[in-house]
Amino acid sequence: MLHRILAAGVLAAALSACGTAAKIDHQADPTVKSSVSARSIDLRRIVSKQGSGEHVGQLRGGLACVGHGDLTTKGVNIEITDRTILNVVYDELKAANYNMVGAPDDLFDNPAKARADYQLAGVLSNVKANLCFPLAGFGNLTSVKGEYGVTVEWQLFSRERDAVIYSVTTTGTAMVDNADQNGMRTLQMNALRQAAKGLLADEGFRDAVARGGAPARTGS
C-alpha cells in the first residue's frame, strides 16, 4: 500500500518544484544500561500524534537522487504495523534485562498484564524523511533509499501510584544507502530502535523503574 502511495507521489512531484529537504541530525546508538529491577512492565501502545499531510522532507528520484517535490506524512505513514512497532521496542527492553509481561504477538489477553508494576507507552512525533527512488526512470517505483528521523515521548505509568511517574523524550534516526524494496520499513524500524535505545540509556528511566513509588519526574 505504501509503495503505491509513494509511486503516485513520485509522478505528481515530477511536475512540481524540487521540494524542501528535511534536516536530519544523525547520531550514533546510545549506550544501553541494563535494568537493575525485577519490577514488571507491560508495553501498552505507541501512537502517532503527527497530522496527515504535514511536510516531512523531500521526495527524490533518478540515479543522482534529484529533488522532485515535497514529502508529507501521507507518504510515510506507515509501512510497519502497530504490532511490529511494539515488537521492536519490546525486543530492546527484553535485551536490556527488563521484566516484560506478555508479548506483542500474544494471540490472547494475558491476565498478568493487569498485574504488571508499570505500563509503558510512547507517542511518535516530528517524523522527518528524505526518500529517493533512484530507478524511477526505469519504471521501478518500489526500491527506495534515504534517511529518516523520529521523536518519541515515553511515559511510564505506575499501577501502585495510579499515575505517570516518569517521562522522557528521545530521538532516533536511520539511513539506507542502497535502494531496496524494504528500504522504507528498514528506515522506520531502525529509527524507532535507536529511539528505544535512547530510553534504555536514560538513567532517569532505569531509576524510575527501580524505585517504584517515588514522585513523578521528567527526563531531558
mmCIF file of C-alpha atoms in Angstrom:
data_model
loop_
_atom_site.group_PDB
_atom_site.id
_atom_site.type_symbol
_atom_site.label_atom_id
_atom_site.label_comp_id
_atom_site.label_asym_id
_atom_site.label_seq_id
_atom_site.Cartn_x
_atom_site.Cartn_y
_atom_site.Cartn_z
ATOM 1 C CA MET A 1 0.000 0.000 0.000
ATOM 2 C CA LEU A 2 2.745 2.447 0.954
ATOM 3 C CA HIS A 3 4.654 1.807 -2.267
ATOM 4 C CA ARG A 4 1.561 2.642 -4.342
ATOM 5 C CA ILE A 5 1.151 5.899 -2.418
ATOM 6 C CA LEU A 6 4.802 6.795 -2.888
ATOM 7 C CA ALA A 7 4.729 5.838 -6.563
ATOM 8 C CA ALA A 8 1.839 8.219 -7.156
ATOM 9 C CA GLY A 9 3.738 10.844 -5.206
ATOM 10 C CA VAL A 10 6.785 10.486 -7.426
ATOM 11 C CA LEU A 11 4.738 11.030 -10.572
ATOM 12 C CA ALA A 12 2.889 14.011 -9.151
ATOM 13 C CA ALA A 13 6.022 15.575 -7.691
ATOM 14 C CA ALA A 14 7.791 15.403 -11.056
ATOM 15 C CA LEU A 15 5.541 18.252 -12.198
ATOM 16 C CA SER A 16 6.234 20.420 -9.151
ATOM 17 C CA ALA A 17 9.149 22.252 -7.563
ATOM 18 C CA CYS A 18 12.194 20.440 -6.200
ATOM 19 C CA GLY A 19 10.788 20.369 -2.683
ATOM 20 C CA THR A 20 12.336 21.197 0.668
ATOM 21 C CA ALA A 21 14.683 18.666 2.253
ATOM 22 C CA ALA A 22 14.431 17.839 5.958
ATOM 23 C CA LYS A 23 17.444 18.426 8.178
ATOM 24 C CA ILE A 24 18.111 15.164 9.991
ATOM 25 C CA ASP A 25 20.915 15.092 12.552
ATOM 26 C CA HIS A 26 22.190 11.545 12.612
ATOM 27 C CA GLN A 27 23.660 10.119 15.785
ATOM 28 C CA ALA A 28 25.407 7.013 16.990
ATOM 29 C CA ASP A 29 23.411 4.494 19.025
ATOM 30 C CA PRO A 30 23.495 5.432 22.728
ATOM 31 C CA THR A 31 24.951 3.036 25.272
ATOM 32 C CA VAL A 32 22.153 0.945 26.750
ATOM 33 C CA LYS A 33 22.128 0.343 30.512
ATOM 34 C CA SER A 34 20.652 -2.917 31.745
ATOM 35 C CA SER A 35 17.813 -2.961 34.236
ATOM 36 C CA VAL A 36 18.607 -3.390 37.909
ATOM 37 C CA SER A 37 15.000 -4.104 38.905
ATOM 38 C CA ALA A 38 12.729 -7.146 38.814
ATOM 39 C CA ARG A 39 9.611 -4.958 38.625
ATOM 40 C CA SER A 40 7.411 -5.897 35.667
ATOM 41 C CA ILE A 41 6.484 -3.733 32.675
ATOM 42 C CA ASP A 42 3.544 -4.016 30.294
ATOM 43 C CA LEU A 43 4.337 -2.333 26.959
ATOM 44 C CA ARG A 44 0.943 -0.856 26.144
ATOM 45 C CA ARG A 45 0.991 1.176 22.975
ATOM 46 C CA ILE A 46 2.911 3.505 20.697
ATOM 47 C CA VAL A 47 0.814 6.074 18.858
ATOM 48 C CA SER A 48 1.446 8.904 16.410
ATOM 49 C CA LYS A 49 0.314 12.467 17.036
ATOM 50 C CA GLN A 50 1.589 13.829 13.729
ATOM 51 C CA GLY A 51 -1.208 15.019 11.469
ATOM 52 C CA SER A 52 -1.798 13.674 7.976
ATOM 53 C CA GLY A 53 -0.453 15.854 5.193
ATOM 54 C CA GLU A 54 2.301 17.573 7.191
ATOM 55 C CA HIS A 55 5.544 18.301 5.358
ATOM 56 C CA VAL A 56 8.289 15.911 6.498
ATOM 57 C CA GLY A 57 11.001 16.227 3.858
ATOM 58 C CA GLN A 58 11.932 15.783 0.212
ATOM 59 C CA LEU A 59 11.000 13.265 -2.445
ATOM 60 C CA ARG A 60 13.868 12.471 -4.796
ATOM 61 C CA GLY A 61 14.332 10.413 -7.950
ATOM 62 C CA GLY A 62 16.866 9.263 -10.534
ATOM 63 C CA LEU A 63 20.358 7.907 -10.161
ATOM 64 C CA ALA A 64 21.540 11.283 -8.855
ATOM 65 C CA CYS A 65 18.604 11.478 -6.401
ATOM 66 C CA VAL A 66 17.482 14.886 -7.632
ATOM 67 C CA GLY A 67 14.753 16.597 -5.612
ATOM 68 C CA HIS A 68 11.333 16.360 -7.270
ATOM 69 C CA GLY A 69 8.927 17.576 -4.624
ATOM 70 C CA ASP A 70 7.835 17.753 -1.017
ATOM 71 C CA LEU A 71 7.196 14.614 1.012
ATOM 72 C CA THR A 72 4.343 14.585 3.520
ATOM 73 C CA THR A 73 3.213 12.246 6.279
ATOM 74 C CA LYS A 74 0.785 10.719 3.777
ATOM 75 C CA GLY A 75 3.796 9.220 2.018
ATOM 76 C CA VAL A 76 5.500 7.746 5.082
ATOM 77 C CA ASN A 77 2.654 6.665 7.413
ATOM 78 C CA ILE A 78 3.210 3.901 7.978
ATOM 79 C CA GLU A 79 4.866 0.897 6.426
ATOM 80 C CA ILE A 80 5.099 -1.163 9.594
ATOM 81 C CA THR A 81 2.137 -2.291 11.662
ATOM 82 C CA ASP A 82 1.403 -1.311 15.245
ATOM 83 C CA ARG A 83 2.350 -4.824 16.364
ATOM 84 C CA THR A 84 5.681 -4.637 14.548
ATOM 85 C CA ILE A 85 6.406 -1.269 16.184
ATOM 86 C CA LEU A 86 5.711 -2.743 19.616
ATOM 87 C CA ASN A 87 7.895 -5.751 18.847
ATOM 88 C CA VAL A 88 10.860 -3.517 18.005
ATOM 89 C CA VAL A 89 10.618 -1.739 21.364
ATOM 90 C CA TYR A 90 9.756 -4.908 23.288
ATOM 91 C CA ASP A 91 12.849 -6.692 21.969
ATOM 92 C CA GLU A 92 15.100 -3.817 23.043
ATOM 93 C CA LEU A 93 13.618 -3.809 26.554
ATOM 94 C CA LYS A 94 13.999 -7.578 26.870
ATOM 95 C CA ALA A 95 17.598 -7.407 25.685
ATOM 96 C CA ALA A 96 18.287 -4.834 28.415
ATOM 97 C CA ASN A 97 17.007 -7.290 31.062
ATOM 98 C CA TYR A 98 13.690 -5.556 31.783
ATOM 99 C CA ASN A 99 10.992 -7.848 33.159
ATOM 100 C CA MET A 100 8.409 -7.672 30.371
ATOM 101 C CA VAL A 101 4.913 -9.106 30.850
ATOM 102 C CA GLY A 102 3.390 -10.851 27.849
ATOM 103 C CA ALA A 103 4.464 -10.035 24.297
ATOM 104 C CA PRO A 104 3.025 -8.025 21.395
ATOM 105 C CA ASP A 105 2.493 -11.247 19.419
ATOM 106 C CA ASP A 106 0.306 -12.858 22.099
ATOM 107 C CA LEU A 107 -2.916 -14.043 20.454
ATOM 108 C CA PHE A 108 -4.947 -13.797 23.652
ATOM 109 C CA ASP A 109 -5.135 -11.407 26.585
ATOM 110 C CA ASN A 110 -2.595 -12.187 29.259
ATOM 111 C CA PRO A 111 -4.055 -11.750 32.781
ATOM 112 C CA ALA A 112 -0.558 -11.000 34.085
ATOM 113 C CA LYS A 113 -0.594 -7.695 32.186
ATOM 114 C CA ALA A 114 -3.201 -6.333 34.604
ATOM 115 C CA ARG A 115 -0.835 -7.071 37.486
ATOM 116 C CA ALA A 116 2.276 -5.507 35.957
ATOM 117 C CA ASP A 117 4.005 -2.918 38.135
ATOM 118 C CA TYR A 118 4.211 -0.467 35.230
ATOM 119 C CA GLN A 119 2.717 0.339 31.877
ATOM 120 C CA LEU A 120 4.944 1.897 29.216
ATOM 121 C CA ALA A 121 3.674 3.882 26.241
ATOM 122 C CA GLY A 122 5.151 6.150 23.588
ATOM 123 C CA VAL A 123 3.979 8.993 21.350
ATOM 124 C CA LEU A 124 5.641 9.379 17.934
ATOM 125 C CA SER A 125 6.124 12.877 16.524
ATOM 126 C CA ASN A 126 8.446 15.054 14.440
ATOM 127 C CA VAL A 127 8.819 12.499 11.657
ATOM 128 C CA LYS A 128 11.378 13.601 9.050
ATOM 129 C CA ALA A 129 12.392 11.828 5.857
ATOM 130 C CA ASN A 130 14.243 12.367 2.598
ATOM 131 C CA LEU A 131 13.486 9.486 0.242
ATOM 132 C CA CYS A 132 14.971 8.645 -3.140
ATOM 133 C CA PHE A 133 13.721 6.294 -5.875
ATOM 134 C CA PRO A 134 16.905 6.002 -7.965
ATOM 135 C CA LEU A 135 15.364 3.641 -10.523
ATOM 136 C CA ALA A 136 12.152 5.618 -11.036
ATOM 137 C CA GLY A 137 13.240 6.459 -14.578
ATOM 138 C CA PHE A 138 13.300 2.733 -15.360
ATOM 139 C CA GLY A 139 9.795 2.190 -14.025
ATOM 140 C CA ASN A 140 10.891 0.895 -10.604
ATOM 141 C CA LEU A 141 8.818 2.807 -8.088
ATOM 142 C CA THR A 142 9.314 0.407 -5.174
ATOM 143 C CA SER A 143 13.062 0.411 -4.438
ATOM 144 C CA VAL A 144 13.870 3.266 -2.076
ATOM 145 C CA LYS A 145 16.793 4.601 -0.080
ATOM 146 C CA GLY A 146 17.291 7.677 2.069
ATOM 147 C CA GLU A 147 17.144 8.882 5.644
ATOM 148 C CA TYR A 148 14.513 9.013 8.359
ATOM 149 C CA GLY A 149 14.116 10.511 11.814
ATOM 150 C CA VAL A 150 11.515 10.338 14.574
ATOM 151 C CA THR A 151 10.949 11.652 18.098
ATOM 152 C CA VAL A 152 9.292 9.538 20.799
ATOM 153 C CA GLU A 153 7.900 10.767 24.108
ATOM 154 C CA TRP A 154 7.920 7.854 26.557
ATOM 155 C CA GLN A 155 5.665 7.688 29.614
ATOM 156 C CA LEU A 156 5.997 5.253 32.499
ATOM 157 C CA PHE A 157 2.771 4.663 34.423
ATOM 158 C CA SER A 158 2.857 3.174 37.927
ATOM 159 C CA ARG A 159 -0.047 0.907 38.854
ATOM 160 C CA GLU A 160 0.808 1.421 42.549
ATOM 161 C CA ARG A 161 0.573 5.224 42.324
ATOM 162 C CA ASP A 162 -2.043 5.277 39.556
ATOM 163 C CA ALA A 163 -0.041 7.992 37.805
ATOM 164 C CA VAL A 164 2.694 8.647 35.286
ATOM 165 C CA ILE A 165 5.889 8.693 37.358
ATOM 166 C CA TYR A 166 8.424 9.403 34.630
ATOM 167 C CA SER A 167 8.562 10.722 31.096
ATOM 168 C CA VAL A 168 11.426 11.341 28.714
ATOM 169 C CA THR A 169 11.760 12.231 25.030
ATOM 170 C CA THR A 170 14.290 10.510 22.762
ATOM 171 C CA THR A 171 15.074 10.639 19.063
ATOM 172 C CA GLY A 172 16.056 8.038 16.514
ATOM 173 C CA THR A 173 17.484 8.302 13.013
ATOM 174 C CA ALA A 174 18.391 5.856 10.266
ATOM 175 C CA MET A 175 19.919 5.744 6.787
ATOM 176 C CA VAL A 176 19.653 3.268 3.915
ATOM 177 C CA ASP A 177 22.385 3.790 1.347
ATOM 178 C CA ASN A 178 21.362 1.132 -1.171
ATOM 179 C CA ALA A 179 17.895 1.175 -2.701
ATOM 180 C CA ASP A 180 15.780 -1.783 -1.645
ATOM 181 C CA GLN A 181 12.124 -2.808 -1.735
ATOM 182 C CA ASN A 182 12.186 -2.972 2.064
ATOM 183 C CA GLY A 183 14.022 0.345 2.393
ATOM 184 C CA MET A 184 11.133 2.241 3.966
ATOM 185 C CA ARG A 185 10.454 -0.476 6.516
ATOM 186 C CA THR A 186 14.155 -0.650 7.397
ATOM 187 C CA LEU A 187 14.360 3.115 7.882
ATOM 188 C CA GLN A 188 11.359 3.234 10.184
ATOM 189 C CA MET A 189 12.316 0.216 12.267
ATOM 190 C CA ASN A 190 15.935 1.293 12.710
ATOM 191 C CA ALA A 191 14.974 4.838 13.687
ATOM 192 C CA LEU A 192 12.476 3.531 16.232
ATOM 193 C CA ARG A 193 15.029 1.032 17.533
ATOM 194 C CA GLN A 194 17.517 3.852 18.121
ATOM 195 C CA ALA A 195 14.858 5.895 19.931
ATOM 196 C CA ALA A 196 14.180 2.880 22.168
ATOM 197 C CA LYS A 197 17.891 2.567 22.881
ATOM 198 C CA GLY A 198 17.815 6.226 23.926
ATOM 199 C CA LEU A 199 15.164 5.351 26.501
ATOM 200 C CA LEU A 200 17.266 2.462 27.775
ATOM 201 C CA ALA A 201 20.332 4.689 28.029
ATOM 202 C CA ASP A 202 18.438 7.149 30.216
ATOM 203 C CA GLU A 203 19.418 6.882 33.893
ATOM 204 C CA GLY A 204 16.166 8.503 34.956
ATOM 205 C CA PHE A 205 14.097 5.783 33.329
ATOM 206 C CA ARG A 206 16.150 2.997 34.867
ATOM 207 C CA ASP A 207 15.946 4.659 38.291
ATOM 208 C CA ALA A 208 12.189 5.217 37.975
ATOM 209 C CA VAL A 209 11.618 1.518 37.273
ATOM 210 C CA ALA A 210 13.831 0.554 40.210
ATOM 211 C CA ARG A 211 12.446 2.939 42.817
ATOM 212 C CA GLY A 212 8.762 2.393 42.106
ATOM 213 C CA GLY A 213 6.595 4.774 44.051
ATOM 214 C CA ALA A 214 8.771 7.881 44.148
ATOM 215 C CA PRO A 215 7.306 11.216 42.920
ATOM 216 C CA ALA A 216 6.972 11.803 39.172
ATOM 217 C CA ARG A 217 9.962 13.091 37.230
ATOM 218 C CA THR A 218 10.659 14.183 33.690
ATOM 219 C CA GLY A 219 13.833 13.476 31.773
ATOM 220 C CA SER A 220 15.534 15.720 29.254
#
